[in-house]
Amino acid sequence: MTLKVYNTIARGEQPFEPLEPGRVTMYVCGPTVYNFAHIGNARPAVVFDVLYRVLQVLYPQVIYARNITDVDDKISQAAIDEGVPIGVIAARFTRAYHEDMAALSVLPPVIEPRVTDHVPQIIAMIERLVAAGHAYEAEGHVLFHVPSFPDYGRLSGRDRAEMIAGARIEVAPYKRDPADFVLWKPSTPELPGWDSPWGRGRPGWHIECSTMAEQHLGETIDIHGGGQDLIFPHHENEIAQSTCAHAGREYVRYWMHNGFLKIEHEKMSKSLGNVRLVHDLLQEVPGETIRLALLLAHYRKPLDWTADLLAQAQQTLDRLYGALRRLEPVTAEAPDLPPDSVLGPLLDDLNTPRALAELLQIARTANTAGSDEELARAKGRLLAGARLLGLLGQSPDAWFGRTGADDLDVERIEALIEARTAARARRDFAEADRIREELTSLGIVLEDGKDGTTWRRVR
Ligand code: AMP
Ligand code: ZN
């Protein structure tokens, strides 16, 4: 049983092997806490939560750190707008992030470092970079000198012109090279700041992650994750800083990046007005539905957040909870390990769509099992497989009570949809329309798409 992961820097899949046998270190870039998390921010949290669960099955010790960026210009602006210290904004949205992630069944990481608790260590790392000739002070700023690190650009595969254009780098007269980036910047009196050898200021974003990863996980870490937008410049800069601060030792062995989430085929952005906050979505749909929807696409692929996707997630959960309800009379055999059929696809670079299909297959065996032993075994497998994906965290009663559905409904609805498809195929449109109306009266709307008919509840 070996885990294979796609390593961004190797541009291909590799067998995963931790640096130290039996002990895995993983760092994931966490949220900047100036607002509620949107559904795109939830994707890395959920994807790397599944990876964390898989690693825990495979290794006795998994040290997972996911940071909180609690000093940032957007936080400062929010604090100025409200007339409160930055700590008030950061505490409010850190709490909201914890609540939202718990609602999505995301396990807390082992370590959750905050930037404001690491300023002395950040200053010390910058001093090491200056002393080694990789960074220099200029007008109250400290900059990393990119030409001092010949490997720069290896992760993102960009050439120099693309890097300079892509980073939207400020052209500042004090920079020795246009690609140089900020490690430390001066603060005006109304901005948060700390005393440093270069005057009162605050750290740049990239150095924070390098410092916190070093402090909590060591110089070389096994897995570093985040969204694909972080490959450049954030992770490229982390590599430059950490490698140069550690005398050339490797910083990260496996780089993993999740694809981006779109909303109804469009980029999610403030200017399009289509940003969906997890906090708001949770008023409309259960957290488990949101979680499962995020796992319906492979993590490296783009994910289109649509009404159909949520309907599919809801139906999948109705099926799983329906099977669990039918299994209520039996006591589950408690397997220590999740079933191979669910674990296997996850070992293959976290293939969650295939793992979910296998979980549904187990639910089907629960429907056809004959003896009590078979039922108990099916229940144990269903629960262990679901746990690996962070699903089936509540009782069937709680689930169906909340969604107002029940498992018989699901079977009946799907039987009616099949009958309608058959009627359409024999061009009996009167019957097809009659069935659609019957479903409408049950509060079910149908949507015919190129991949067949999907349905969702409207009440
Ligand atoms: P931020 O708080 O903006 O630093 O983002 C936190 C995490 O969310 C990072 O790993 C980002 O790459 C990720 N992220 C932001 N927007 C999206 C999106 N639309 N789809 C997927 N991941 C995203
Ligand atoms: Zn980071």
Tab-separated table of C-alpha atoms and ligand atoms in Angstrom:
chain	number	residue	atom	x	y	z
A	1	MET	CA	0.000	0.000	0.000
A	2	THR	CA	1.904	3.011	-1.200
A	3	LEU	CA	0.615	6.457	-1.651
A	4	LYS	CA	1.304	8.091	-5.000
A	5	VAL	CA	1.048	11.853	-5.300
A	6	TYR	CA	1.443	14.353	-8.097
A	7	ASN	CA	4.434	16.474	-7.176
A	8	THR	CA	4.178	19.906	-8.791
A	9	ILE	CA	7.941	20.410	-8.851
A	10	ALA	CA	8.574	17.020	-10.497
A	11	ARG	CA	5.647	17.584	-12.882
A	12	GLY	CA	4.451	14.047	-12.384
A	13	GLU	CA	3.278	11.415	-9.970
A	14	GLN	CA	5.762	9.948	-7.511
A	15	PRO	CA	5.570	7.328	-4.782
A	16	PHE	CA	5.394	9.113	-1.458
A	17	GLU	CA	8.070	8.364	1.107
A	18	PRO	CA	8.542	10.500	4.204
A	19	LEU	CA	12.021	11.730	5.051
A	20	GLU	CA	11.842	9.906	8.385
A	21	PRO	CA	10.116	6.534	8.274
A	22	GLY	CA	6.882	6.548	10.243
A	23	ARG	CA	6.722	10.323	10.594
A	24	VAL	CA	5.191	12.714	8.076
A	25	THR	CA	5.315	16.503	8.136
A	26	MET	CA	2.804	18.531	6.169
A	27	TYR	CA	2.333	22.293	5.878
A	28	VAL	CA	-0.661	23.900	4.172
A	29	CYS	CA	-1.042	27.638	3.627
A	30	GLY	CA	-4.080	28.678	5.619
A	31	PRO	CA	-6.410	31.640	5.517
A	32	THR	CA	-5.752	35.338	5.798
A	33	VAL	CA	-8.346	36.269	8.379
A	34	TYR	CA	-9.919	39.526	7.199
A	35	ASN	CA	-13.281	38.126	6.121
A	36	PHE	CA	-15.330	34.931	6.102
A	37	ALA	CA	-13.860	32.058	4.075
A	38	HIS	CA	-15.364	31.578	0.630
A	39	ILE	CA	-16.048	28.219	-0.910
A	40	GLY	CA	-12.755	28.401	-2.858
A	41	ASN	CA	-10.832	28.763	0.416
A	42	ALA	CA	-12.635	25.684	1.712
A	43	ARG	CA	-11.313	23.528	-1.134
A	44	PRO	CA	-7.688	23.231	0.076
A	45	ALA	CA	-8.908	22.795	3.668
A	46	VAL	CA	-11.128	19.842	2.672
A	47	VAL	CA	-8.718	18.298	0.146
A	48	PHE	CA	-5.767	18.336	2.533
A	49	ASP	CA	-8.030	17.103	5.321
A	50	VAL	CA	-8.655	13.967	3.238
A	51	LEU	CA	-4.910	13.634	2.667
A	52	TYR	CA	-4.340	14.056	6.426
A	53	ARG	CA	-6.833	11.247	7.130
A	54	VAL	CA	-5.163	8.973	4.559
A	55	LEU	CA	-1.691	9.693	5.987
A	56	GLN	CA	-2.951	8.879	9.484
A	57	VAL	CA	-3.995	5.432	8.257
A	58	LEU	CA	-0.553	4.844	6.721
A	59	TYR	CA	1.822	6.404	9.274
A	60	PRO	CA	1.945	6.402	13.078
A	61	GLN	CA	2.837	10.082	13.284
A	62	VAL	CA	1.540	12.878	11.053
A	63	ILE	CA	2.407	16.438	11.980
A	64	TYR	CA	0.084	18.706	10.083
A	65	ALA	CA	0.504	22.481	10.339
A	66	ARG	CA	-1.907	24.944	8.747
A	67	ASN	CA	-1.193	28.572	9.525
A	68	ILE	CA	-3.350	31.589	10.176
A	69	THR	CA	-2.148	34.794	8.512
A	70	ASP	CA	-3.210	37.362	11.081
A	71	VAL	CA	-1.229	40.359	9.885
A	72	ASP	CA	-1.840	41.606	6.367
A	73	ASP	CA	-2.769	44.835	4.614
A	74	LYS	CA	-6.381	43.693	4.103
A	75	ILE	CA	-6.700	43.025	7.835
A	76	SER	CA	-5.166	46.430	8.571
A	77	GLN	CA	-7.658	48.114	6.248
A	78	ALA	CA	-10.610	46.336	7.879
A	79	ALA	CA	-9.286	47.385	11.311
A	80	ILE	CA	-8.889	51.018	10.226
A	81	ASP	CA	-12.414	51.006	8.740
A	82	GLU	CA	-13.895	49.762	12.020
A	83	GLY	CA	-11.558	51.711	14.290
A	84	VAL	CA	-10.373	48.594	16.151
A	85	PRO	CA	-6.955	46.903	16.565
A	86	ILE	CA	-6.080	44.241	13.964
A	87	GLY	CA	-6.371	41.582	16.678
A	88	VAL	CA	-10.132	42.158	16.863
A	89	ILE	CA	-10.612	41.508	13.137
A	90	ALA	CA	-8.228	38.531	13.166
A	91	ALA	CA	-9.868	36.933	16.222
A	92	ARG	CA	-13.352	37.347	14.758
A	93	PHE	CA	-12.535	35.702	11.438
A	94	THR	CA	-10.292	33.042	12.947
A	95	ARG	CA	-13.257	31.957	15.063
A	96	ALA	CA	-15.542	32.041	12.014
A	97	TYR	CA	-13.015	29.970	10.043
A	98	HIS	CA	-12.875	27.368	12.809
A	99	GLU	CA	-16.676	27.176	12.939
A	100	ASP	CA	-17.036	26.898	9.170
A	101	MET	CA	-14.343	24.233	8.851
A	102	ALA	CA	-15.838	22.228	11.721
A	103	ALA	CA	-19.190	22.345	9.909
A	104	LEU	CA	-17.407	20.826	6.888
A	105	SER	CA	-15.962	18.076	9.151
A	106	VAL	CA	-12.421	19.364	8.594
A	107	LEU	CA	-10.243	18.068	11.426
A	108	PRO	CA	-8.169	20.693	13.240
A	109	PRO	CA	-4.512	20.511	12.198
A	110	VAL	CA	-1.994	19.422	14.815
A	111	ILE	CA	-0.421	22.879	14.837
A	112	GLU	CA	-2.034	26.141	13.828
A	113	PRO	CA	0.715	28.761	13.961
A	114	ARG	CA	-0.146	32.460	13.790
A	115	VAL	CA	2.169	34.987	12.197
A	116	THR	CA	1.952	37.480	15.085
A	117	ASP	CA	3.370	34.809	17.441
A	118	HIS	CA	6.467	34.403	15.240
A	119	VAL	CA	7.775	37.881	14.556
A	120	PRO	CA	11.113	37.405	16.414
A	121	GLN	CA	11.742	34.180	14.477
A	122	ILE	CA	10.849	35.932	11.199
A	123	ILE	CA	13.307	38.729	11.986
A	124	ALA	CA	15.985	36.145	12.832
A	125	MET	CA	15.462	34.330	9.521
A	126	ILE	CA	15.686	37.592	7.586
A	127	GLU	CA	18.923	38.421	9.434
A	128	ARG	CA	20.360	35.062	8.376
A	129	LEU	CA	19.444	35.772	4.754
A	130	VAL	CA	21.080	39.206	4.934
A	131	ALA	CA	24.211	37.742	6.537
A	132	ALA	CA	24.467	35.080	3.832
A	133	GLY	CA	24.250	37.701	1.075
A	134	HIS	CA	20.798	36.668	-0.165
A	135	ALA	CA	18.981	39.744	1.099
A	136	TYR	CA	19.690	43.445	1.520
A	137	GLU	CA	18.221	46.466	3.219
A	138	ALA	CA	16.988	49.420	1.204
A	139	GLU	CA	15.029	52.386	2.556
A	140	GLY	CA	13.557	50.537	5.532
A	141	HIS	CA	12.705	47.500	3.394
A	142	VAL	CA	14.553	44.228	3.306
A	143	LEU	CA	14.486	42.488	-0.056
A	144	PHE	CA	15.388	39.003	-1.154
A	145	HIS	CA	17.855	39.223	-4.025
A	146	VAL	CA	16.506	36.775	-6.604
A	147	PRO	CA	19.682	36.485	-8.756
A	148	SER	CA	21.464	35.134	-5.641
A	149	PHE	CA	19.419	31.906	-5.957
A	150	PRO	CA	20.013	30.324	-9.383
A	151	ASP	CA	17.258	27.721	-8.887
A	152	TYR	CA	14.591	30.423	-8.711
A	153	GLY	CA	11.671	29.566	-11.020
A	154	ARG	CA	12.032	25.789	-10.844
A	155	LEU	CA	8.680	25.176	-9.164
A	156	SER	CA	6.594	27.359	-11.432
A	157	GLY	CA	8.665	26.724	-14.572
A	158	ARG	CA	8.417	30.369	-15.516
A	159	ASP	CA	11.139	32.291	-17.232
A	160	ARG	CA	12.333	35.569	-15.867
A	161	ALA	CA	10.132	37.834	-18.004
A	162	GLU	CA	7.001	35.846	-17.104
A	163	MET	CA	7.937	35.913	-13.445
A	164	ILE	CA	8.343	39.638	-13.375
A	165	ALA	CA	5.064	40.168	-15.251
A	166	GLY	CA	3.163	37.522	-13.235
A	167	ALA	CA	4.161	38.823	-9.844
A	168	ARG	CA	2.907	42.299	-10.676
A	169	ILE	CA	6.079	43.342	-8.978
A	170	GLU	CA	6.262	46.902	-7.870
A	171	VAL	CA	9.013	48.740	-9.700
A	172	ALA	CA	10.764	50.419	-6.819
A	173	PRO	CA	13.907	52.479	-7.243
A	174	TYR	CA	15.565	50.791	-4.261
A	175	LYS	CA	15.406	47.289	-5.798
A	176	ARG	CA	18.646	45.871	-7.154
A	177	ASP	CA	16.738	43.608	-9.484
A	178	PRO	CA	13.107	43.911	-10.640
A	179	ALA	CA	12.368	40.345	-9.452
A	180	ASP	CA	13.545	41.006	-5.870
A	181	PHE	CA	10.724	40.613	-3.355
A	182	VAL	CA	9.986	42.013	0.063
A	183	LEU	CA	10.905	40.234	3.305
A	184	TRP	CA	10.276	43.182	5.596
A	185	LYS	CA	8.552	46.506	5.001
A	186	PRO	CA	8.304	49.714	7.031
A	187	SER	CA	5.017	50.550	8.774
A	188	THR	CA	3.489	53.996	9.047
A	189	PRO	CA	2.223	54.841	12.585
A	190	GLU	CA	-1.381	53.737	11.911
A	191	LEU	CA	-0.225	50.324	10.645
A	192	PRO	CA	0.773	47.379	12.847
A	193	GLY	CA	4.513	47.171	13.331
A	194	TRP	CA	7.329	45.588	15.315
A	195	ASP	CA	10.767	46.948	16.129
A	196	SER	CA	13.493	45.383	14.037
A	197	PRO	CA	17.107	46.069	13.023
A	198	TRP	CA	15.591	47.896	10.015
A	199	GLY	CA	13.195	50.063	12.004
A	200	ARG	CA	9.531	49.596	12.874
A	201	GLY	CA	7.866	47.442	10.281
A	202	ARG	CA	6.062	44.227	9.428
A	203	PRO	CA	6.950	41.038	7.594
A	204	GLY	CA	6.226	40.297	3.953
A	205	TRP	CA	3.796	37.434	3.344
A	206	HIS	CA	6.206	34.816	1.931
A	207	ILE	CA	8.746	34.849	4.767
A	208	GLU	CA	6.003	34.074	7.280
A	209	CYS	CA	5.341	30.604	5.904
A	210	SER	CA	9.067	29.814	5.565
A	211	THR	CA	9.597	30.753	9.213
A	212	MET	CA	6.575	28.911	10.622
A	213	ALA	CA	7.353	25.769	8.616
A	214	GLU	CA	10.950	25.806	9.909
A	215	GLN	CA	9.904	26.463	13.479
A	216	HIS	CA	7.300	23.715	13.708
A	217	LEU	CA	8.306	21.118	11.126
A	218	GLY	CA	12.042	21.562	10.606
A	219	GLU	CA	14.208	22.563	7.664
A	220	THR	CA	12.949	19.927	5.252
A	221	ILE	CA	9.261	19.104	5.184
A	222	ASP	CA	7.557	16.235	3.410
A	223	ILE	CA	4.423	17.799	1.946
A	224	HIS	CA	3.563	21.418	1.295
A	225	GLY	CA	0.109	22.202	-0.021
A	226	GLY	CA	-2.094	25.057	-1.134
A	227	GLY	CA	-4.112	26.310	-4.067
A	228	GLN	CA	-2.572	26.511	-7.542
A	229	ASP	CA	-2.555	30.301	-7.358
A	230	LEU	CA	0.115	30.036	-4.666
A	231	ILE	CA	2.683	28.264	-6.892
A	232	PHE	CA	3.886	31.630	-8.076
A	233	PRO	CA	5.061	33.798	-6.470
A	234	HIS	CA	4.268	32.581	-2.933
A	235	HIS	CA	5.724	29.070	-2.999
A	236	GLU	CA	8.532	29.961	-5.389
A	237	ASN	CA	9.573	32.621	-2.884
A	238	GLU	CA	9.244	30.255	0.076
A	239	ILE	CA	11.665	27.860	-1.658
A	240	ALA	CA	14.168	30.657	-2.284
A	241	GLN	CA	14.032	31.895	1.323
A	242	SER	CA	14.127	28.518	3.050
A	243	THR	CA	16.747	26.940	0.817
A	244	CYS	CA	19.045	29.944	1.212
A	245	ALA	CA	18.467	30.137	4.983
A	246	HIS	CA	19.299	26.431	5.284
A	247	ALA	CA	22.588	26.326	3.364
A	248	GLY	CA	20.987	24.820	0.266
A	249	ARG	CA	19.139	21.949	1.947
A	250	GLU	CA	15.913	20.851	0.299
A	251	TYR	CA	12.866	22.689	1.637
A	252	VAL	CA	9.920	20.569	0.456
A	253	ARG	CA	9.930	17.027	-0.914
A	254	TYR	CA	6.403	16.959	-2.367
A	255	TRP	CA	4.527	20.036	-3.524
A	256	MET	CA	0.764	19.548	-3.902
A	257	HIS	CA	-1.668	22.105	-5.309
A	258	ASN	CA	-5.423	22.031	-5.636
A	259	GLY	CA	-7.209	23.355	-8.712
A	260	PHE	CA	-9.451	26.361	-8.671
A	261	LEU	CA	-13.130	26.502	-7.987
A	262	LYS	CA	-15.439	28.412	-10.313
A	263	ILE	CA	-19.024	29.497	-9.758
A	264	GLU	CA	-21.515	28.453	-12.454
A	265	HIS	CA	-18.714	28.356	-15.108
A	266	GLU	CA	-17.347	31.763	-14.097
A	267	LYS	CA	-14.348	32.873	-12.132
A	268	MET	CA	-15.358	33.700	-8.569
A	269	SER	CA	-14.533	37.336	-7.941
A	270	LYS	CA	-15.704	40.363	-6.055
A	271	SER	CA	-16.129	42.327	-9.274
A	272	LEU	CA	-18.508	39.690	-10.690
A	273	GLY	CA	-20.374	39.708	-7.373
A	274	ASN	CA	-20.435	35.904	-7.229
A	275	VAL	CA	-18.308	35.198	-4.157
A	276	ARG	CA	-20.009	32.475	-2.095
A	277	LEU	CA	-19.117	32.416	1.567
A	278	VAL	CA	-19.139	29.096	3.400
A	279	HIS	CA	-20.863	30.878	6.286
A	280	ASP	CA	-23.840	31.778	4.011
A	281	LEU	CA	-23.959	28.448	2.190
A	282	LEU	CA	-24.273	26.708	5.543
A	283	GLN	CA	-27.625	28.460	6.033
A	284	GLU	CA	-28.893	26.684	2.930
A	285	VAL	CA	-27.200	23.277	2.812
A	286	PRO	CA	-25.699	20.904	5.360
A	287	GLY	CA	-21.921	21.100	5.807
A	288	GLU	CA	-21.519	17.482	4.736
A	289	THR	CA	-23.161	18.259	1.406
A	290	ILE	CA	-20.707	21.102	0.831
A	291	ARG	CA	-17.818	18.826	1.789
A	292	LEU	CA	-18.923	16.030	-0.504
A	293	ALA	CA	-19.508	18.484	-3.373
A	294	LEU	CA	-15.893	19.658	-2.979
A	295	LEU	CA	-14.723	16.048	-3.305
A	296	LEU	CA	-16.746	15.203	-6.428
A	297	ALA	CA	-13.947	16.395	-8.722
A	298	HIS	CA	-10.315	15.298	-8.545
A	299	TYR	CA	-8.451	17.864	-6.438
A	300	ARG	CA	-6.106	18.961	-9.224
A	301	LYS	CA	-8.940	19.630	-11.685
A	302	PRO	CA	-10.987	22.793	-11.777
A	303	LEU	CA	-14.286	22.411	-9.918
A	304	ASP	CA	-17.423	24.090	-11.183
A	305	TRP	CA	-19.695	24.985	-8.260
A	306	THR	CA	-23.225	24.637	-9.659
A	307	ALA	CA	-26.727	23.792	-8.459
A	308	ASP	CA	-26.272	20.391	-10.168
A	309	LEU	CA	-23.103	19.677	-8.196
A	310	LEU	CA	-24.869	20.341	-4.906
A	311	ALA	CA	-27.859	18.242	-6.002
A	312	GLN	CA	-25.513	15.372	-6.840
A	313	ALA	CA	-23.797	15.691	-3.455
A	314	GLN	CA	-27.132	15.744	-1.671
A	315	GLN	CA	-28.350	12.628	-3.499
A	316	THR	CA	-25.135	10.764	-2.775
A	317	LEU	CA	-25.533	11.523	0.923
A	318	ASP	CA	-29.213	10.537	0.849
A	319	ARG	CA	-28.121	7.175	-0.572
A	320	LEU	CA	-25.349	6.704	1.980
A	321	TYR	CA	-27.539	7.683	4.927
A	322	GLY	CA	-30.356	5.575	3.490
A	323	ALA	CA	-28.090	2.518	3.538
A	324	LEU	CA	-26.948	3.392	7.049
A	325	ARG	CA	-30.556	3.627	8.182
A	326	ARG	CA	-31.344	0.183	6.779
A	327	LEU	CA	-28.301	-1.097	8.670
A	328	GLU	CA	-29.422	0.394	11.963
A	329	PRO	CA	-30.651	-2.915	13.439
A	330	VAL	CA	-27.172	-4.482	13.192
A	331	THR	CA	-24.046	-3.612	15.175
A	332	ALA	CA	-21.127	-2.777	12.923
A	333	GLU	CA	-18.034	-4.882	12.878
A	334	ALA	CA	-15.391	-2.330	13.747
A	335	PRO	CA	-12.558	-2.688	11.247
A	336	ASP	CA	-9.317	-0.942	12.180
A	337	LEU	CA	-8.618	-0.091	8.595
A	338	PRO	CA	-10.834	1.405	5.917
A	339	PRO	CA	-11.831	-0.940	3.102
A	340	ASP	CA	-9.205	-1.319	0.376
A	341	SER	CA	-11.771	-0.449	-2.260
A	342	VAL	CA	-12.100	3.083	-0.808
A	343	LEU	CA	-8.490	3.535	0.325
A	344	GLY	CA	-7.034	2.309	-2.996
A	345	PRO	CA	-8.313	5.195	-5.153
A	346	LEU	CA	-7.197	7.701	-2.511
A	347	LEU	CA	-3.677	6.255	-2.596
A	348	ASP	CA	-3.748	7.037	-6.295
A	349	ASP	CA	-3.153	10.788	-5.933
A	350	LEU	CA	-6.338	11.286	-3.888
A	351	ASN	CA	-8.850	10.107	-6.447
A	352	THR	CA	-11.911	11.137	-4.439
A	353	PRO	CA	-14.506	10.681	-7.230
A	354	ARG	CA	-13.520	7.014	-7.528
A	355	ALA	CA	-13.408	6.550	-3.746
A	356	LEU	CA	-16.950	7.960	-3.502
A	357	ALA	CA	-18.158	5.603	-6.232
A	358	GLU	CA	-16.681	2.711	-4.235
A	359	LEU	CA	-18.385	3.918	-1.074
A	360	LEU	CA	-21.720	3.909	-2.928
A	361	GLN	CA	-20.928	0.382	-4.046
A	362	ILE	CA	-20.574	-0.648	-0.395
A	363	ALA	CA	-23.917	1.048	0.331
A	364	ARG	CA	-25.431	-1.082	-2.449
A	365	THR	CA	-24.088	-4.284	-0.906
A	366	ALA	CA	-25.810	-3.170	2.303
A	367	ASN	CA	-29.083	-3.230	0.391
A	368	THR	CA	-28.566	-6.725	-0.953
A	369	ALA	CA	-26.831	-8.397	2.008
A	370	GLY	CA	-28.718	-11.385	3.339
A	371	SER	CA	-27.350	-12.564	6.661
A	372	ASP	CA	-26.731	-10.527	9.799
A	373	GLU	CA	-22.996	-11.185	9.469
A	374	GLU	CA	-23.010	-9.743	5.964
A	375	LEU	CA	-24.966	-6.747	7.164
A	376	ALA	CA	-22.615	-6.138	10.103
A	377	ARG	CA	-19.628	-6.377	7.794
A	378	ALA	CA	-21.197	-3.997	5.269
A	379	LYS	CA	-21.942	-1.506	8.027
A	380	GLY	CA	-18.374	-1.609	9.334
A	381	ARG	CA	-16.989	-1.080	5.837
A	382	LEU	CA	-19.437	1.706	5.083
A	383	LEU	CA	-18.595	3.599	8.266
A	384	ALA	CA	-14.824	3.109	7.975
A	385	GLY	CA	-14.793	4.133	4.312
A	386	ALA	CA	-16.961	7.168	5.072
A	387	ARG	CA	-14.741	8.197	7.984
A	388	LEU	CA	-11.720	8.251	5.685
A	389	LEU	CA	-13.551	10.795	3.529
A	390	GLY	CA	-14.936	12.665	6.546
A	391	LEU	CA	-18.542	11.642	5.808
A	392	LEU	CA	-21.486	10.055	7.663
A	393	GLY	CA	-20.668	12.002	10.809
A	394	GLN	CA	-24.248	12.044	12.056
A	395	SER	CA	-27.114	9.643	12.545
A	396	PRO	CA	-29.503	8.890	9.680
A	397	ASP	CA	-32.311	10.417	11.762
A	398	ALA	CA	-30.407	13.646	12.195
A	399	TRP	CA	-29.583	13.710	8.484
A	400	PHE	CA	-33.068	12.999	7.182
A	401	GLY	CA	-34.642	15.156	9.873
A	402	ARG	CA	-32.614	18.115	8.705
A	403	THR	CA	-33.021	17.663	4.964
A	404	GLY	CA	-36.679	16.663	5.218
A	405	ALA	CA	-36.032	13.750	2.870
A	406	ASP	CA	-36.070	10.082	3.554
A	407	ASP	CA	-34.419	7.186	1.893
A	408	LEU	CA	-37.647	5.743	0.486
A	409	ASP	CA	-38.207	9.049	-1.232
A	410	VAL	CA	-34.861	8.781	-2.951
A	411	GLU	CA	-35.611	5.356	-4.353
A	412	ARG	CA	-39.055	6.373	-5.431
A	413	ILE	CA	-37.784	9.550	-7.076
A	414	GLU	CA	-35.121	7.674	-8.980
A	415	ALA	CA	-37.584	5.007	-10.090
A	416	LEU	CA	-39.898	7.735	-11.413
A	417	ILE	CA	-37.004	9.404	-13.240
A	418	GLU	CA	-36.089	6.101	-14.859
A	419	ALA	CA	-39.694	5.552	-15.918
A	420	ARG	CA	-39.721	9.045	-17.412
A	421	THR	CA	-36.478	8.432	-19.305
A	422	ALA	CA	-37.944	5.208	-20.685
A	423	ALA	CA	-41.150	7.010	-21.703
A	424	ARG	CA	-39.138	9.651	-23.516
A	425	ALA	CA	-37.094	7.012	-25.252
A	426	ARG	CA	-40.275	5.465	-26.693
A	427	ARG	CA	-41.518	8.978	-27.534
A	428	ASP	CA	-44.425	8.758	-25.097
A	429	PHE	CA	-44.188	12.414	-24.167
A	430	ALA	CA	-47.599	12.529	-22.486
A	431	GLU	CA	-46.452	9.922	-19.955
A	432	ALA	CA	-43.074	11.668	-19.550
A	433	ASP	CA	-44.852	14.940	-18.760
A	434	ARG	CA	-47.198	13.227	-16.349
A	435	ILE	CA	-44.245	11.814	-14.414
A	436	ARG	CA	-42.514	15.186	-14.334
A	437	GLU	CA	-45.679	16.692	-12.868
A	438	GLU	CA	-45.923	13.965	-10.286
A	439	LEU	CA	-42.358	14.756	-9.228
A	440	THR	CA	-43.085	18.484	-9.154
A	441	SER	CA	-45.954	17.771	-6.777
A	442	LEU	CA	-43.407	16.002	-4.526
A	443	GLY	CA	-41.241	19.116	-4.545
A	444	ILE	CA	-38.672	17.696	-6.974
A	445	VAL	CA	-37.413	19.641	-9.988
A	446	LEU	CA	-35.731	17.880	-12.861
A	447	GLU	CA	-32.962	19.194	-15.020
A	448	ASP	CA	-32.137	17.414	-18.255
A	449	GLY	CA	-28.489	17.747	-19.205
A	450	LYS	CA	-26.140	16.072	-21.618
A	451	ASP	CA	-25.206	13.481	-18.979
A	452	GLY	CA	-28.808	12.582	-18.147
A	453	THR	CA	-31.365	13.921	-15.723
A	454	THR	CA	-30.520	15.352	-12.318
A	455	TRP	CA	-32.987	16.396	-9.675
A	456	ARG	CA	-33.144	18.602	-6.662
A	457	ARG	CA	-35.607	19.387	-3.949
A	458	VAL	CA	-37.227	22.772	-3.827
A	459	ARG	CA	-38.945	22.335	-0.501
B	1	AMP	P1	-6.155	33.174	0.966
B	1	AMP	O1	-6.912	33.347	2.255
B	1	AMP	O2	-6.639	34.046	-0.153
B	1	AMP	O3	-4.654	33.236	1.150
B	1	AMP	O4	-6.454	31.687	0.433
B	1	AMP	C1	-6.432	30.549	1.241
B	1	AMP	C2	-6.347	29.314	0.373
B	1	AMP	O5	-7.489	29.218	-0.502
B	1	AMP	C3	-5.131	29.260	-0.549
B	1	AMP	O6	-4.595	27.950	-0.518
B	1	AMP	C4	-5.696	29.577	-1.914
B	1	AMP	O7	-4.926	28.998	-2.938
B	1	AMP	C5	-7.057	28.937	-1.840
B	1	AMP	N1	-8.037	29.477	-2.791
B	1	AMP	C6	-8.424	30.771	-2.916
B	1	AMP	N2	-9.361	30.914	-3.880
B	1	AMP	C7	-9.610	29.671	-4.388
B	1	AMP	C8	-10.490	29.130	-5.397
B	1	AMP	N3	-11.342	29.913	-6.093
B	1	AMP	N4	-10.448	27.810	-5.631
B	1	AMP	C9	-9.623	27.003	-4.929
B	1	AMP	N5	-8.774	27.422	-3.973
B	1	AMP	C10	-8.750	28.751	-3.691
B	2	ZN	ZN	2.069	30.082	2.691
